[in-house]
Amino acid sequence: FLQADRVLIEQCHPDGRVSTVAEAVGTAWKPSLCQVHLWSEQRLSLYQQGFSEVVENWDSLPAAVDVAWRERLQAKARLAVPIMRDGKLW
């Protein structure tokens, strides 16, 4: 219903790792389910405060920002909405 090429649900673990726990992906895209990665401290802090993130053009960000992850996702844009449980980032 989001009309997106890919939708991920990720869980942040206490040690800082992030894992993809659910994914809906179009047939033209490579799935990323079960991959583990890290979020930057800045992004993690933003999400822990309950803030969402919108990146309309990922290519406009500095080259060092999540290059490997965005290449694996074949992503050009991102909308991230944190899932909070009992006031904590899930």
PDB file of C-alpha atoms in Angstrom:
ATOM      1  CA  PHE A   1       0.000   0.000   0.000  1.00  0.00           C
ATOM      2  CA  LEU A   2       3.040   2.305   0.304  1.00  0.00           C
ATOM      3  CA  GLN A   3       3.782   1.954  -3.425  1.00  0.00           C
ATOM      4  CA  ALA A   4       7.499   1.574  -2.655  1.00  0.00           C
ATOM      5  CA  ASP A   5      10.064  -0.693  -4.301  1.00  0.00           C
ATOM      6  CA  ARG A   6      11.272  -1.830  -0.883  1.00  0.00           C
ATOM      7  CA  VAL A   7      10.001  -1.667   2.697  1.00  0.00           C
ATOM      8  CA  LEU A   8      12.179  -2.848   5.578  1.00  0.00           C
ATOM      9  CA  ILE A   9      11.448  -3.356   9.225  1.00  0.00           C
ATOM     10  CA  GLU A  10      14.682  -3.300  11.192  1.00  0.00           C
ATOM     11  CA  GLN A  11      15.431  -3.933  14.847  1.00  0.00           C
ATOM     12  CA  CYS A  12      18.171  -2.165  16.785  1.00  0.00           C
ATOM     13  CA  HIS A  13      20.012  -4.426  19.250  1.00  0.00           C
ATOM     14  CA  PRO A  14      21.617  -3.185  22.504  1.00  0.00           C
ATOM     15  CA  ASP A  15      25.133  -3.688  21.085  1.00  0.00           C
ATOM     16  CA  GLY A  16      24.360  -1.280  18.202  1.00  0.00           C
ATOM     17  CA  ARG A  17      23.802  -3.875  15.490  1.00  0.00           C
ATOM     18  CA  VAL A  18      20.727  -3.495  13.308  1.00  0.00           C
ATOM     19  CA  SER A  19      19.038  -6.447  11.659  1.00  0.00           C
ATOM     20  CA  THR A  20      16.342  -6.593   9.020  1.00  0.00           C
ATOM     21  CA  VAL A  21      13.467  -8.650  10.438  1.00  0.00           C
ATOM     22  CA  ALA A  22      10.870  -8.178   7.683  1.00  0.00           C
ATOM     23  CA  GLU A  23      10.973  -6.991   4.106  1.00  0.00           C
ATOM     24  CA  ALA A  24       8.687  -6.405   1.160  1.00  0.00           C
ATOM     25  CA  VAL A  25      10.615  -5.973  -2.070  1.00  0.00           C
ATOM     26  CA  GLY A  26       9.714  -5.782  -5.741  1.00  0.00           C
ATOM     27  CA  THR A  27      10.839  -8.585  -8.040  1.00  0.00           C
ATOM     28  CA  ALA A  28      13.378  -6.326  -9.753  1.00  0.00           C
ATOM     29  CA  TRP A  29      15.313  -5.758  -6.503  1.00  0.00           C
ATOM     30  CA  LYS A  30      17.689  -7.914  -4.454  1.00  0.00           C
ATOM     31  CA  PRO A  31      16.311  -8.881  -1.027  1.00  0.00           C
ATOM     32  CA  SER A  32      18.280  -7.763   2.034  1.00  0.00           C
ATOM     33  CA  LEU A  33      16.505  -9.848   4.669  1.00  0.00           C
ATOM     34  CA  CYS A  34      18.747 -11.257   7.428  1.00  0.00           C
ATOM     35  CA  GLN A  35      21.562  -8.802   6.762  1.00  0.00           C
ATOM     36  CA  VAL A  36      23.103  -7.056   9.766  1.00  0.00           C
ATOM     37  CA  HIS A  37      24.623  -3.582   9.713  1.00  0.00           C
ATOM     38  CA  LEU A  38      25.276  -0.559  11.940  1.00  0.00           C
ATOM     39  CA  TRP A  39      23.612   2.830  12.080  1.00  0.00           C
ATOM     40  CA  SER A  40      25.680   5.948  12.583  1.00  0.00           C
ATOM     41  CA  GLU A  41      25.606   7.432  16.087  1.00  0.00           C
ATOM     42  CA  GLN A  42      23.833  10.483  14.649  1.00  0.00           C
ATOM     43  CA  ARG A  43      21.081   8.419  13.044  1.00  0.00           C
ATOM     44  CA  LEU A  44      20.693   6.206  16.111  1.00  0.00           C
ATOM     45  CA  SER A  45      20.342   9.269  18.361  1.00  0.00           C
ATOM     46  CA  LEU A  46      17.720  10.743  16.028  1.00  0.00           C
ATOM     47  CA  TYR A  47      15.664   7.548  16.047  1.00  0.00           C
ATOM     48  CA  GLN A  48      15.995   7.091  19.836  1.00  0.00           C
ATOM     49  CA  GLN A  49      14.369  10.497  20.243  1.00  0.00           C
ATOM     50  CA  GLY A  50      11.472   9.344  18.044  1.00  0.00           C
ATOM     51  CA  PHE A  51      12.351  11.496  15.027  1.00  0.00           C
ATOM     52  CA  SER A  52      11.728  10.279  11.487  1.00  0.00           C
ATOM     53  CA  GLU A  53      14.166  10.764   8.627  1.00  0.00           C
ATOM     54  CA  VAL A  54      13.446  11.713   5.018  1.00  0.00           C
ATOM     55  CA  VAL A  55      16.140  11.588   2.332  1.00  0.00           C
ATOM     56  CA  GLU A  56      14.699  12.480  -1.065  1.00  0.00           C
ATOM     57  CA  ASN A  57      17.947  11.914  -2.967  1.00  0.00           C
ATOM     58  CA  TRP A  58      20.500   9.660  -1.290  1.00  0.00           C
ATOM     59  CA  ASP A  59      23.045  10.599  -3.977  1.00  0.00           C
ATOM     60  CA  SER A  60      23.057  14.172  -2.632  1.00  0.00           C
ATOM     61  CA  LEU A  61      24.517  12.989   0.704  1.00  0.00           C
ATOM     62  CA  PRO A  62      28.283  12.880   1.297  1.00  0.00           C
ATOM     63  CA  ALA A  63      29.861   9.815  -0.280  1.00  0.00           C
ATOM     64  CA  ALA A  64      30.872   8.382   3.112  1.00  0.00           C
ATOM     65  CA  VAL A  65      27.273   8.123   4.352  1.00  0.00           C
ATOM     66  CA  ASP A  66      26.147   4.479   4.293  1.00  0.00           C
ATOM     67  CA  VAL A  67      27.603   3.837   0.833  1.00  0.00           C
ATOM     68  CA  ALA A  68      27.843   0.049   1.128  1.00  0.00           C
ATOM     69  CA  TRP A  69      24.387  -0.294   2.672  1.00  0.00           C
ATOM     70  CA  ARG A  70      22.640   1.932   0.143  1.00  0.00           C
ATOM     71  CA  GLU A  71      24.344   0.082  -2.721  1.00  0.00           C
ATOM     72  CA  ARG A  72      23.096  -3.245  -1.329  1.00  0.00           C
ATOM     73  CA  LEU A  73      19.606  -1.794  -1.038  1.00  0.00           C
ATOM     74  CA  GLN A  74      19.792  -0.248  -4.524  1.00  0.00           C
ATOM     75  CA  ALA A  75      18.267   2.812  -2.855  1.00  0.00           C
ATOM     76  CA  LYS A  76      17.866   6.357  -4.129  1.00  0.00           C
ATOM     77  CA  ALA A  77      15.685   7.704  -1.313  1.00  0.00           C
ATOM     78  CA  ARG A  78      14.746   6.804   2.243  1.00  0.00           C
ATOM     79  CA  LEU A  79      11.908   7.365   4.660  1.00  0.00           C
ATOM     80  CA  ALA A  80      12.684   6.019   8.116  1.00  0.00           C
ATOM     81  CA  VAL A  81      10.140   6.018  10.932  1.00  0.00           C
ATOM     82  CA  PRO A  82      11.286   4.640  14.288  1.00  0.00           C
ATOM     83  CA  ILE A  83       9.245   2.005  16.062  1.00  0.00           C
ATOM     84  CA  MET A  84       9.097   2.877  19.749  1.00  0.00           C
ATOM     85  CA  ARG A  85       8.176   0.327  22.417  1.00  0.00           C
ATOM     86  CA  ASP A  86       7.742   1.463  26.017  1.00  0.00           C
ATOM     87  CA  GLY A  87       9.524   4.698  25.099  1.00  0.00           C
ATOM     88  CA  LYS A  88      12.553   2.890  23.679  1.00  0.00           C
ATOM     89  CA  LEU A  89      13.702   2.307  20.118  1.00  0.00           C
ATOM     90  CA  TRP A  90      12.767  -1.213  19.054  1.00  0.00           C
TER      91      TRP A  90
END
